[in-house]
């Protein structure tokens, strides 16, 4: 590289305008102002968040410390007006038993992810950061710049931030030009439906989490969202047949007694959407003049999720590395990777706990854990923290 430092007036192109990309853009702008430096920022986003023209497979339950993170590092007040309800309780279903888990900490916030993403990206626009509504179609890495070809005009940047989640097309661009290899991922199926009001009332404020015996489904959940419920399952290769089997199971029917005829009651109910979320670290998620954040880097809690919080954290950390330390692979390795050690160190533990939990649920061993938790407050707190992603 001809230079390891982002020059004053340098250009940063961020591919992806979700929470990771938006937080990186806002952090770059804020930190550059504090340092008395000038930086040009362009966010590329091909999706239209406003008007809810696409479906986000994320369930949309955001837990602390996200509100504090937005305030401290981005000077943003959390958009509580988007809330579809506060989650204070989790009901765990496993081995034919149920266990209610209560926490004493700040509740999680249920919302529509597409609305949250629209608010975040609109904030980027309001603060004067350029947002280009286009997708990246190719990349060229040179010693002194990166050329980003888009569906509209090409861009020249000093460094590129990848915040594209698990988008296979954009991931292939980085893989071809940098040796990047995406993280391993689980499949998910998500749907929603509007129950009768009298059935919805007892479900408010609590998420029902399921550890089914079927080895193909790692977990399922029913999450209240104001006037409707979001239902999801996840596993190595879940499909619509597994989702239907999950909905037809006695355990789920006990929680959702009026599923029959749901499609006839509300158009759009029980349509299935498929997505993926990472469960390992990506390979070569940084290098000379590029760095990846959030899901694209595999920087999520392997057992707990917290994808939005991790995306925001890693977006902020990428901005700090770019402005304070440089845009070379050496700078990202020494500072960006080190800044994310809280997530990276948690991955082997989280993966092991995930496998252990699945094994215990399949074999019935989890029954003993649930029985012990009924009389052991410390174990019950640990289960709450794991299921809720609070700690």
mmCIF file of C-alpha atoms in Angstrom:
data_model
loop_
_atom_site.group_PDB
_atom_site.id
_atom_site.type_symbol
_atom_site.label_atom_id
_atom_site.label_comp_id
_atom_site.label_asym_id
_atom_site.label_seq_id
_atom_site.Cartn_x
_atom_site.Cartn_y
_atom_site.Cartn_z
ATOM 1 C CA UNK A 1 0.000 0.000 0.000
ATOM 2 C CA UNK A 2 1.120 3.524 -0.691
ATOM 3 C CA UNK A 3 -0.264 4.748 2.642
ATOM 4 C CA UNK A 4 -1.457 3.087 5.841
ATOM 5 C CA UNK A 5 -3.419 6.111 7.072
ATOM 6 C CA UNK A 6 -6.764 7.443 5.888
ATOM 7 C CA UNK A 7 -5.857 10.862 4.454
ATOM 8 C CA UNK A 8 -7.636 14.011 5.559
ATOM 9 C CA UNK A 9 -10.629 14.298 3.251
ATOM 10 C CA UNK A 10 -10.420 10.568 2.489
ATOM 11 C CA UNK A 11 -13.394 8.615 1.179
ATOM 12 C CA UNK A 12 -14.967 5.649 2.978
ATOM 13 C CA UNK A 13 -17.523 3.568 1.083
ATOM 14 C CA UNK A 14 -19.810 1.414 3.228
ATOM 15 C CA UNK A 15 -21.602 -1.422 1.442
ATOM 16 C CA UNK A 16 -24.844 -1.987 3.351
ATOM 17 C CA UNK A 17 -27.094 0.444 5.195
ATOM 18 C CA UNK A 18 -28.360 -1.787 7.991
ATOM 19 C CA UNK A 19 -27.385 -1.298 11.666
ATOM 20 C CA UNK A 20 -23.718 -2.196 11.074
ATOM 21 C CA UNK A 21 -23.279 0.128 8.099
ATOM 22 C CA UNK A 22 -25.332 2.956 9.572
ATOM 23 C CA UNK A 23 -23.494 2.858 12.905
ATOM 24 C CA UNK A 24 -20.119 2.828 11.129
ATOM 25 C CA UNK A 25 -21.108 5.879 9.048
ATOM 26 C CA UNK A 26 -22.368 7.840 12.049
ATOM 27 C CA UNK A 27 -19.327 6.894 14.153
ATOM 28 C CA UNK A 28 -16.947 7.965 11.364
ATOM 29 C CA UNK A 29 -18.670 11.334 11.065
ATOM 30 C CA UNK A 30 -18.780 11.956 14.824
ATOM 31 C CA UNK A 31 -15.213 10.832 15.537
ATOM 32 C CA UNK A 32 -13.773 12.766 12.584
ATOM 33 C CA UNK A 33 -15.442 15.933 13.901
ATOM 34 C CA UNK A 34 -13.983 15.325 17.367
ATOM 35 C CA UNK A 35 -10.520 14.842 15.843
ATOM 36 C CA UNK A 36 -10.797 17.914 13.626
ATOM 37 C CA UNK A 37 -10.531 15.800 10.478
ATOM 38 C CA UNK A 38 -12.573 15.712 7.316
ATOM 39 C CA UNK A 39 -13.902 12.448 5.909
ATOM 40 C CA UNK A 40 -16.230 11.723 2.998
ATOM 41 C CA UNK A 41 -18.651 8.859 3.546
ATOM 42 C CA UNK A 42 -20.917 7.065 1.083
ATOM 43 C CA UNK A 43 -23.358 4.350 2.138
ATOM 44 C CA UNK A 44 -24.511 1.965 -0.597
ATOM 45 C CA UNK A 45 -27.888 0.334 0.033
ATOM 46 C CA UNK A 46 -30.007 -1.317 -2.632
ATOM 47 C CA UNK A 47 -33.010 -2.137 -0.424
ATOM 48 C CA UNK A 48 -35.859 0.263 0.263
ATOM 49 C CA UNK A 49 -36.499 0.195 4.008
ATOM 50 C CA UNK A 50 -39.098 2.981 3.965
ATOM 51 C CA UNK A 51 -42.525 1.623 3.060
ATOM 52 C CA UNK A 52 -41.548 -1.915 4.193
ATOM 53 C CA UNK A 53 -40.978 -3.193 0.660
ATOM 54 C CA UNK A 54 -38.896 -6.121 1.882
ATOM 55 C CA UNK A 55 -39.114 -8.592 4.753
ATOM 56 C CA UNK A 56 -36.322 -8.816 7.321
ATOM 57 C CA UNK A 57 -35.981 -12.320 8.754
ATOM 58 C CA UNK A 58 -34.606 -10.994 12.040
ATOM 59 C CA UNK A 59 -37.157 -11.527 14.826
ATOM 60 C CA UNK A 60 -36.472 -7.994 16.074
ATOM 61 C CA UNK A 61 -36.009 -8.317 19.834
ATOM 62 C CA UNK A 62 -33.309 -5.843 20.873
ATOM 63 C CA UNK A 63 -31.748 -6.196 24.279
ATOM 64 C CA UNK A 64 -29.497 -4.000 26.420
ATOM 65 C CA UNK A 65 -26.919 -2.501 26.142
ATOM 66 C CA UNK A 66 -28.049 -1.324 22.690
ATOM 67 C CA UNK A 67 -29.860 1.867 23.841
ATOM 68 C CA UNK A 68 -26.837 2.937 25.925
ATOM 69 C CA UNK A 69 -24.499 2.068 23.053
ATOM 70 C CA UNK A 70 -26.405 4.294 20.625
ATOM 71 C CA UNK A 71 -26.383 7.189 23.075
ATOM 72 C CA UNK A 72 -22.744 6.972 24.144
ATOM 73 C CA UNK A 73 -21.067 6.421 20.785
ATOM 74 C CA UNK A 74 -23.508 7.838 18.224
ATOM 75 C CA UNK A 75 -25.391 10.489 20.231
ATOM 76 C CA UNK A 76 -28.668 8.797 19.290
ATOM 77 C CA UNK A 77 -31.752 8.298 21.419
ATOM 78 C CA UNK A 78 -33.182 4.821 20.997
ATOM 79 C CA UNK A 79 -36.421 4.961 18.905
ATOM 80 C CA UNK A 80 -38.773 3.748 21.612
ATOM 81 C CA UNK A 81 -41.696 4.966 19.499
ATOM 82 C CA UNK A 82 -41.096 1.920 17.262
ATOM 83 C CA UNK A 83 -41.597 -0.479 20.161
ATOM 84 C CA UNK A 84 -44.220 -3.196 19.724
ATOM 85 C CA UNK A 85 -43.917 -4.200 23.379
ATOM 86 C CA UNK A 86 -41.433 -4.873 26.163
ATOM 87 C CA UNK A 87 -40.240 -8.412 26.833
ATOM 88 C CA UNK A 88 -39.865 -9.169 30.554
ATOM 89 C CA UNK A 89 -40.355 -12.932 30.671
ATOM 90 C CA UNK A 90 -39.277 -16.011 28.724
ATOM 91 C CA UNK A 91 -41.140 -19.323 28.907
ATOM 92 C CA UNK A 92 -38.858 -22.240 28.079
ATOM 93 C CA UNK A 93 -40.436 -25.399 26.623
ATOM 94 C CA UNK A 94 -38.245 -28.543 26.587
ATOM 95 C CA UNK A 95 -38.532 -32.285 27.328
ATOM 96 C CA UNK A 96 -42.280 -31.954 27.869
ATOM 97 C CA UNK A 97 -41.850 -29.339 30.605
ATOM 98 C CA UNK A 98 -42.169 -25.577 30.826
ATOM 99 C CA UNK A 99 -40.190 -23.110 32.919
ATOM 100 C CA UNK A 100 -40.905 -19.389 33.330
ATOM 101 C CA UNK A 101 -37.811 -17.211 33.456
ATOM 102 C CA UNK A 102 -37.965 -13.683 34.875
ATOM 103 C CA UNK A 103 -35.183 -11.116 34.927
ATOM 104 C CA UNK A 104 -34.612 -8.105 37.119
ATOM 105 C CA UNK A 105 -32.750 -6.174 34.428
ATOM 106 C CA UNK A 106 -33.908 -3.730 31.778
ATOM 107 C CA UNK A 107 -36.464 -5.402 29.474
ATOM 108 C CA UNK A 108 -35.829 -6.188 25.826
ATOM 109 C CA UNK A 109 -37.720 -4.270 23.134
ATOM 110 C CA UNK A 110 -39.740 -6.011 20.420
ATOM 111 C CA UNK A 111 -40.068 -4.112 17.136
ATOM 112 C CA UNK A 112 -40.255 -4.517 13.375
ATOM 113 C CA UNK A 113 -36.672 -4.735 12.094
ATOM 114 C CA UNK A 114 -37.510 -3.116 8.759
ATOM 115 C CA UNK A 115 -38.869 -0.081 10.638
ATOM 116 C CA UNK A 116 -35.764 0.059 12.849
ATOM 117 C CA UNK A 117 -33.498 -0.148 9.787
ATOM 118 C CA UNK A 118 -35.495 2.602 8.046
ATOM 119 C CA UNK A 119 -35.124 4.862 11.111
ATOM 120 C CA UNK A 120 -31.369 4.180 11.309
ATOM 121 C CA UNK A 121 -30.684 4.885 7.643
ATOM 122 C CA UNK A 122 -32.886 8.000 7.653
ATOM 123 C CA UNK A 123 -30.823 9.286 10.596
ATOM 124 C CA UNK A 124 -27.707 8.823 8.445
ATOM 125 C CA UNK A 125 -29.304 10.943 5.720
ATOM 126 C CA UNK A 126 -30.467 13.605 8.179
ATOM 127 C CA UNK A 127 -26.901 14.041 9.422
ATOM 128 C CA UNK A 128 -25.720 14.850 5.932
ATOM 129 C CA UNK A 129 -24.080 11.551 5.031
ATOM 130 C CA UNK A 130 -24.496 10.506 1.407
ATOM 131 C CA UNK A 131 -26.675 7.438 0.816
ATOM 132 C CA UNK A 132 -26.602 5.981 -2.697
ATOM 133 C CA UNK A 133 -29.511 3.657 -3.501
ATOM 134 C CA UNK A 134 -27.633 1.013 -5.456
ATOM 135 C CA UNK A 135 -25.904 -2.326 -5.051
ATOM 136 C CA UNK A 136 -22.203 -3.010 -5.492
ATOM 137 C CA UNK A 137 -21.596 -5.165 -8.569
ATOM 138 C CA UNK A 138 -17.789 -5.433 -8.586
ATOM 139 C CA UNK A 139 -14.634 -4.316 -6.795
ATOM 140 C CA UNK A 140 -11.060 -3.480 -7.760
ATOM 141 C CA UNK A 141 -8.342 -3.226 -5.119
ATOM 142 C CA UNK A 142 -5.321 -1.118 -6.023
ATOM 143 C CA UNK A 143 -2.305 0.036 -4.028
ATOM 144 C CA UNK A 144 -3.708 3.554 -3.640
ATOM 145 C CA UNK A 145 -7.505 3.097 -3.800
ATOM 146 C CA UNK A 146 -10.489 0.786 -4.150
ATOM 147 C CA UNK A 147 -12.882 1.082 -7.078
ATOM 148 C CA UNK A 148 -16.454 0.130 -6.220
ATOM 149 C CA UNK A 149 -18.626 -0.492 -9.256
ATOM 150 C CA UNK A 150 -22.331 -0.020 -8.574
ATOM 151 C CA UNK A 151 -25.601 -0.312 -10.473
ATOM 152 C CA UNK A 152 -25.283 3.439 -11.071
ATOM 153 C CA UNK A 153 -22.028 5.426 -10.908
ATOM 154 C CA UNK A 154 -18.678 3.894 -9.900
ATOM 155 C CA UNK A 155 -16.975 5.124 -6.732
ATOM 156 C CA UNK A 156 -13.341 5.465 -5.716
ATOM 157 C CA UNK A 157 -12.587 4.954 -2.045
ATOM 158 C CA UNK A 158 -9.604 4.842 0.261
ATOM 159 C CA UNK A 159 -11.187 1.998 2.224
ATOM 160 C CA UNK A 160 -14.336 -0.126 1.942
ATOM 161 C CA UNK A 161 -16.475 -1.331 4.854
ATOM 162 C CA UNK A 162 -18.553 -4.440 4.196
ATOM 163 C CA UNK A 163 -21.834 -4.355 6.128
ATOM 164 C CA UNK A 164 -23.839 -6.568 3.789
ATOM 165 C CA UNK A 165 -24.873 -9.283 6.222
ATOM 166 C CA UNK A 166 -25.016 -12.700 4.559
ATOM 167 C CA UNK A 167 -25.824 -11.378 1.094
ATOM 168 C CA UNK A 168 -24.279 -14.022 -1.138
ATOM 169 C CA UNK A 169 -23.751 -11.741 -4.141
ATOM 170 C CA UNK A 170 -21.724 -9.134 -2.282
ATOM 171 C CA UNK A 171 -19.935 -11.821 -0.286
ATOM 172 C CA UNK A 172 -18.834 -13.394 -3.577
ATOM 173 C CA UNK A 173 -17.254 -10.088 -4.657
ATOM 174 C CA UNK A 174 -15.087 -9.958 -1.546
ATOM 175 C CA UNK A 175 -14.323 -13.657 -1.770
ATOM 176 C CA UNK A 176 -13.111 -13.305 -5.356
ATOM 177 C CA UNK A 177 -10.904 -10.276 -4.710
ATOM 178 C CA UNK A 178 -9.661 -10.751 -1.130
ATOM 179 C CA UNK A 179 -9.885 -14.402 -0.162
ATOM 180 C CA UNK A 180 -12.712 -13.622 2.275
ATOM 181 C CA UNK A 181 -14.762 -16.683 3.227
ATOM 182 C CA UNK A 182 -18.212 -16.139 4.783
ATOM 183 C CA UNK A 183 -19.138 -17.551 8.191
ATOM 184 C CA UNK A 184 -21.039 -20.789 8.621
ATOM 185 C CA UNK A 185 -24.740 -20.113 8.997
ATOM 186 C CA UNK A 186 -27.961 -21.630 10.270
ATOM 187 C CA UNK A 187 -31.163 -21.493 8.252
ATOM 188 C CA UNK A 188 -34.290 -19.918 9.672
ATOM 189 C CA UNK A 189 -37.955 -19.855 8.735
ATOM 190 C CA UNK A 190 -40.052 -16.930 9.957
ATOM 191 C CA UNK A 191 -43.772 -16.287 9.790
ATOM 192 C CA UNK A 192 -46.397 -14.199 11.565
ATOM 193 C CA UNK A 193 -50.068 -14.257 12.335
ATOM 194 C CA UNK A 194 -52.766 -12.226 14.070
ATOM 195 C CA UNK A 195 -54.569 -14.245 16.762
ATOM 196 C CA UNK A 196 -57.924 -13.362 18.234
ATOM 197 C CA UNK A 197 -57.470 -10.500 20.754
ATOM 198 C CA UNK A 198 -58.474 -12.680 23.701
ATOM 199 C CA UNK A 199 -55.709 -15.149 22.792
ATOM 200 C CA UNK A 200 -53.120 -12.412 22.283
ATOM 201 C CA UNK A 201 -53.490 -10.775 25.702
ATOM 202 C CA UNK A 202 -51.846 -13.577 27.790
ATOM 203 C CA UNK A 203 -48.916 -13.722 25.334
ATOM 204 C CA UNK A 204 -47.936 -10.065 25.682
ATOM 205 C CA UNK A 205 -44.627 -9.334 27.408
ATOM 206 C CA UNK A 206 -43.253 -12.876 27.148
ATOM 207 C CA UNK A 207 -41.443 -14.952 24.553
ATOM 208 C CA UNK A 208 -42.103 -18.685 24.371
ATOM 209 C CA UNK A 209 -38.861 -20.502 23.467
ATOM 210 C CA UNK A 210 -38.915 -24.144 22.356
ATOM 211 C CA UNK A 211 -36.205 -26.819 22.268
ATOM 212 C CA UNK A 212 -37.964 -29.456 20.122
ATOM 213 C CA UNK A 213 -36.998 -33.118 20.123
ATOM 214 C CA UNK A 214 -36.733 -33.087 16.325
ATOM 215 C CA UNK A 215 -32.943 -33.018 15.702
ATOM 216 C CA UNK A 216 -33.409 -30.890 12.597
ATOM 217 C CA UNK A 217 -34.801 -27.940 14.581
ATOM 218 C CA UNK A 218 -32.353 -26.352 17.021
ATOM 219 C CA UNK A 219 -34.909 -23.986 18.527
ATOM 220 C CA UNK A 220 -38.189 -22.240 17.879
ATOM 221 C CA UNK A 221 -39.853 -19.176 19.381
ATOM 222 C CA UNK A 222 -43.126 -17.283 19.535
ATOM 223 C CA UNK A 223 -42.652 -13.528 20.010
ATOM 224 C CA UNK A 224 -45.426 -10.960 20.595
ATOM 225 C CA UNK A 225 -45.311 -7.865 18.374
ATOM 226 C CA UNK A 226 -48.196 -5.648 19.396
ATOM 227 C CA UNK A 227 -51.153 -6.855 17.338
ATOM 228 C CA UNK A 228 -49.506 -10.007 15.977
ATOM 229 C CA UNK A 229 -47.043 -12.797 16.760
ATOM 230 C CA UNK A 230 -43.761 -13.623 15.047
ATOM 231 C CA UNK A 231 -42.924 -17.333 14.929
ATOM 232 C CA UNK A 232 -39.520 -18.673 13.922
ATOM 233 C CA UNK A 233 -37.467 -21.850 13.862
ATOM 234 C CA UNK A 234 -33.769 -22.376 13.149
ATOM 235 C CA UNK A 235 -31.505 -25.274 12.248
ATOM 236 C CA UNK A 236 -28.862 -26.454 9.814
ATOM 237 C CA UNK A 237 -31.358 -26.834 6.975
ATOM 238 C CA UNK A 238 -34.908 -26.072 8.114
ATOM 239 C CA UNK A 239 -37.624 -25.821 5.473
ATOM 240 C CA UNK A 240 -41.337 -25.144 5.115
ATOM 241 C CA UNK A 241 -42.280 -28.728 5.996
ATOM 242 C CA UNK A 242 -40.392 -28.506 9.289
ATOM 243 C CA UNK A 243 -42.032 -25.171 10.030
ATOM 244 C CA UNK A 244 -45.463 -26.676 9.422
ATOM 245 C CA UNK A 245 -44.599 -29.641 11.657
ATOM 246 C CA UNK A 246 -43.481 -27.211 14.362
ATOM 247 C CA UNK A 247 -46.760 -25.270 14.102
ATOM 248 C CA UNK A 248 -48.718 -28.546 14.250
ATOM 249 C CA UNK A 249 -46.908 -29.822 17.370
ATOM 250 C CA UNK A 250 -48.939 -30.138 20.589
ATOM 251 C CA UNK A 251 -46.511 -27.868 22.487
ATOM 252 C CA UNK A 252 -47.000 -25.003 20.034
ATOM 253 C CA UNK A 253 -50.750 -25.585 19.798
ATOM 254 C CA UNK A 254 -50.967 -25.263 23.576
ATOM 255 C CA UNK A 255 -49.493 -21.751 23.253
ATOM 256 C CA UNK A 256 -51.331 -20.835 20.026
ATOM 257 C CA UNK A 257 -54.806 -22.350 20.268
ATOM 258 C CA UNK A 258 -56.368 -20.574 17.261
ATOM 259 C CA UNK A 259 -53.935 -21.271 14.408
ATOM 260 C CA UNK A 260 -56.599 -23.018 12.316
ATOM 261 C CA UNK A 261 -58.069 -20.654 9.798
ATOM 262 C CA UNK A 262 -55.478 -17.931 10.467
ATOM 263 C CA UNK A 263 -54.891 -17.290 6.750
ATOM 264 C CA UNK A 264 -58.599 -16.751 6.200
ATOM 265 C CA UNK A 265 -58.780 -14.229 9.051
ATOM 266 C CA UNK A 266 -55.899 -12.000 7.959
ATOM 267 C CA UNK A 267 -54.355 -11.775 4.500
ATOM 268 C CA UNK A 268 -50.634 -12.461 4.604
ATOM 269 C CA UNK A 269 -50.670 -14.526 7.803
ATOM 270 C CA UNK A 270 -48.618 -17.727 7.953
ATOM 271 C CA UNK A 271 -46.594 -16.942 4.850
ATOM 272 C CA UNK A 272 -43.116 -18.379 5.314
ATOM 273 C CA UNK A 273 -39.894 -16.431 4.764
ATOM 274 C CA UNK A 274 -36.449 -18.015 4.774
ATOM 275 C CA UNK A 275 -33.232 -16.458 5.994
ATOM 276 C CA UNK A 276 -29.878 -17.289 7.547
ATOM 277 C CA UNK A 277 -27.780 -16.071 10.438
ATOM 278 C CA UNK A 278 -24.085 -16.721 11.150
ATOM 279 C CA UNK A 279 -22.792 -19.144 13.760
ATOM 280 C CA UNK A 280 -19.007 -18.859 13.236
ATOM 281 C CA UNK A 281 -16.334 -16.273 12.470
ATOM 282 C CA UNK A 282 -15.653 -15.435 8.812
ATOM 283 C CA UNK A 283 -12.169 -15.924 7.371
ATOM 284 C CA UNK A 284 -10.134 -12.914 6.229
ATOM 285 C CA UNK A 285 -12.821 -10.447 7.274
ATOM 286 C CA UNK A 286 -10.283 -7.617 7.040
ATOM 287 C CA UNK A 287 -7.280 -6.775 4.910
ATOM 288 C CA UNK A 288 -5.598 -3.901 3.105
ATOM 289 C CA UNK A 289 -8.249 -1.239 2.467
ATOM 290 C CA UNK A 290 -11.241 -3.327 3.579
ATOM 291 C CA UNK A 291 -12.954 -4.435 6.775
ATOM 292 C CA UNK A 292 -16.208 -6.326 7.374
ATOM 293 C CA UNK A 293 -18.629 -5.802 10.264
ATOM 294 C CA UNK A 294 -21.570 -7.592 11.869
ATOM 295 C CA UNK A 295 -23.004 -10.714 10.249
ATOM 296 C CA UNK A 296 -20.663 -10.458 7.242
ATOM 297 C CA UNK A 297 -17.710 -10.938 9.614
ATOM 298 C CA UNK A 298 -19.509 -13.531 11.746
ATOM 299 C CA UNK A 299 -19.241 -11.168 14.703
ATOM 300 C CA UNK A 300 -22.303 -12.356 16.638
ATOM 301 C CA UNK A 301 -22.744 -14.177 19.928
ATOM 302 C CA UNK A 302 -22.759 -17.857 18.968
ATOM 303 C CA UNK A 303 -25.177 -18.911 21.707
ATOM 304 C CA UNK A 304 -26.995 -15.674 22.387
ATOM 305 C CA UNK A 305 -27.396 -14.010 18.987
ATOM 306 C CA UNK A 306 -27.562 -10.248 19.650
ATOM 307 C CA UNK A 307 -26.904 -9.643 15.954
ATOM 308 C CA UNK A 308 -28.023 -6.003 15.942
ATOM 309 C CA UNK A 309 -26.003 -5.086 19.030
ATOM 310 C CA UNK A 310 -22.905 -6.840 17.665
ATOM 311 C CA UNK A 311 -23.351 -5.147 14.284
ATOM 312 C CA UNK A 312 -23.504 -1.724 15.936
ATOM 313 C CA UNK A 313 -20.500 -2.509 18.155
ATOM 314 C CA UNK A 314 -18.349 -3.773 15.293
ATOM 315 C CA UNK A 315 -19.411 -0.865 13.045
ATOM 316 C CA UNK A 316 -18.265 1.621 15.686
ATOM 317 C CA UNK A 317 -15.026 -0.300 16.244
ATOM 318 C CA UNK A 318 -14.278 -0.367 12.509
ATOM 319 C CA UNK A 319 -14.743 3.433 12.366
ATOM 320 C CA UNK A 320 -12.404 3.954 15.321
ATOM 321 C CA UNK A 321 -9.721 1.739 13.758
ATOM 322 C CA UNK A 322 -9.950 3.496 10.382
ATOM 323 C CA UNK A 323 -9.559 6.987 11.869
ATOM 324 C CA UNK A 324 -7.190 6.278 14.745
ATOM 325 C CA UNK A 325 -4.947 3.505 13.443
ATOM 326 C CA UNK A 326 -5.143 3.090 9.669
ATOM 327 C CA UNK A 327 -6.604 1.103 6.800
ATOM 328 C CA UNK A 328 -4.071 -1.705 6.373
ATOM 329 C CA UNK A 329 -4.452 -5.341 7.260
ATOM 330 C CA UNK A 330 -1.877 -4.806 10.036
ATOM 331 C CA UNK A 331 -3.948 -1.974 11.550
ATOM 332 C CA UNK A 332 -7.174 -3.977 11.435
ATOM 333 C CA UNK A 333 -5.445 -7.051 12.869
ATOM 334 C CA UNK A 334 -3.849 -5.177 15.748
ATOM 335 C CA UNK A 335 -6.773 -2.935 16.647
ATOM 336 C CA UNK A 336 -10.091 -3.990 15.059
ATOM 337 C CA UNK A 337 -9.670 -7.681 15.828
ATOM 338 C CA UNK A 338 -8.477 -6.861 19.341
ATOM 339 C CA UNK A 339 -11.433 -4.534 19.939
ATOM 340 C CA UNK A 340 -13.802 -7.408 19.080
ATOM 341 C CA UNK A 341 -12.162 -9.957 21.368
ATOM 342 C CA UNK A 342 -15.193 -9.914 23.673
ATOM 343 C CA UNK A 343 -17.201 -11.441 20.800
ATOM 344 C CA UNK A 344 -14.446 -13.615 19.323
ATOM 345 C CA UNK A 345 -13.487 -15.191 22.662
ATOM 346 C CA UNK A 346 -17.151 -16.000 23.313
ATOM 347 C CA UNK A 347 -17.557 -17.965 20.070
ATOM 348 C CA UNK A 348 -16.012 -21.328 21.115
ATOM 349 C CA UNK A 349 -17.868 -21.215 24.445
ATOM 350 C CA UNK A 350 -21.145 -20.277 22.777
ATOM 351 C CA UNK A 351 -20.796 -22.991 20.118
ATOM 352 C CA UNK A 352 -20.050 -25.622 22.777
ATOM 353 C CA UNK A 353 -23.007 -24.521 24.900
ATOM 354 C CA UNK A 354 -25.258 -24.629 21.854
ATOM 355 C CA UNK A 355 -24.266 -28.219 21.086
ATOM 356 C CA UNK A 356 -24.616 -29.237 24.742
ATOM 357 C CA UNK A 357 -28.077 -27.666 25.016
ATOM 358 C CA UNK A 358 -29.265 -29.369 21.823
ATOM 359 C CA UNK A 359 -27.946 -32.754 23.033
ATOM 360 C CA UNK A 360 -29.586 -32.332 26.434
ATOM 361 C CA UNK A 361 -32.918 -31.384 24.859
ATOM 362 C CA UNK A 362 -32.852 -34.370 22.469
ATOM 363 C CA UNK A 363 -31.978 -36.926 25.138
ATOM 364 C CA UNK A 364 -34.173 -35.633 27.939
ATOM 365 C CA UNK A 365 -31.239 -34.556 30.114
ATOM 366 C CA UNK A 366 -32.506 -30.977 30.048
ATOM 367 C CA UNK A 367 -35.391 -32.108 32.244
ATOM 368 C CA UNK A 368 -32.981 -32.255 35.195
ATOM 369 C CA UNK A 369 -31.708 -28.739 34.434
ATOM 370 C CA UNK A 370 -35.228 -27.333 34.348
ATOM 371 C CA UNK A 371 -36.182 -29.148 37.559
ATOM 372 C CA UNK A 372 -33.108 -27.803 39.348
ATOM 373 C CA UNK A 373 -33.781 -24.273 38.111
ATOM 374 C CA UNK A 374 -37.198 -24.214 39.791
ATOM 375 C CA UNK A 375 -35.517 -24.152 43.205
ATOM 376 C CA UNK A 376 -32.167 -22.583 42.296
ATOM 377 C CA UNK A 377 -32.339 -18.802 41.659
ATOM 378 C CA UNK A 378 -28.757 -18.676 40.340
ATOM 379 C CA UNK A 379 -29.434 -21.344 37.716
ATOM 380 C CA UNK A 380 -32.716 -19.677 36.769
ATOM 381 C CA UNK A 381 -30.863 -16.349 36.309
ATOM 382 C CA UNK A 382 -28.258 -18.068 34.145
ATOM 383 C CA UNK A 383 -30.964 -19.584 31.943
ATOM 384 C CA UNK A 384 -32.707 -16.218 31.671
ATOM 385 C CA UNK A 385 -29.476 -14.487 30.654
ATOM 386 C CA UNK A 386 -28.720 -17.170 28.034
ATOM 387 C CA UNK A 387 -32.212 -17.243 26.510
ATOM 388 C CA UNK A 388 -32.738 -13.470 26.615
ATOM 389 C CA UNK A 389 -29.194 -12.486 25.519
ATOM 390 C CA UNK A 390 -28.860 -10.063 28.432
ATOM 391 C CA UNK A 391 -25.516 -11.485 29.571
#
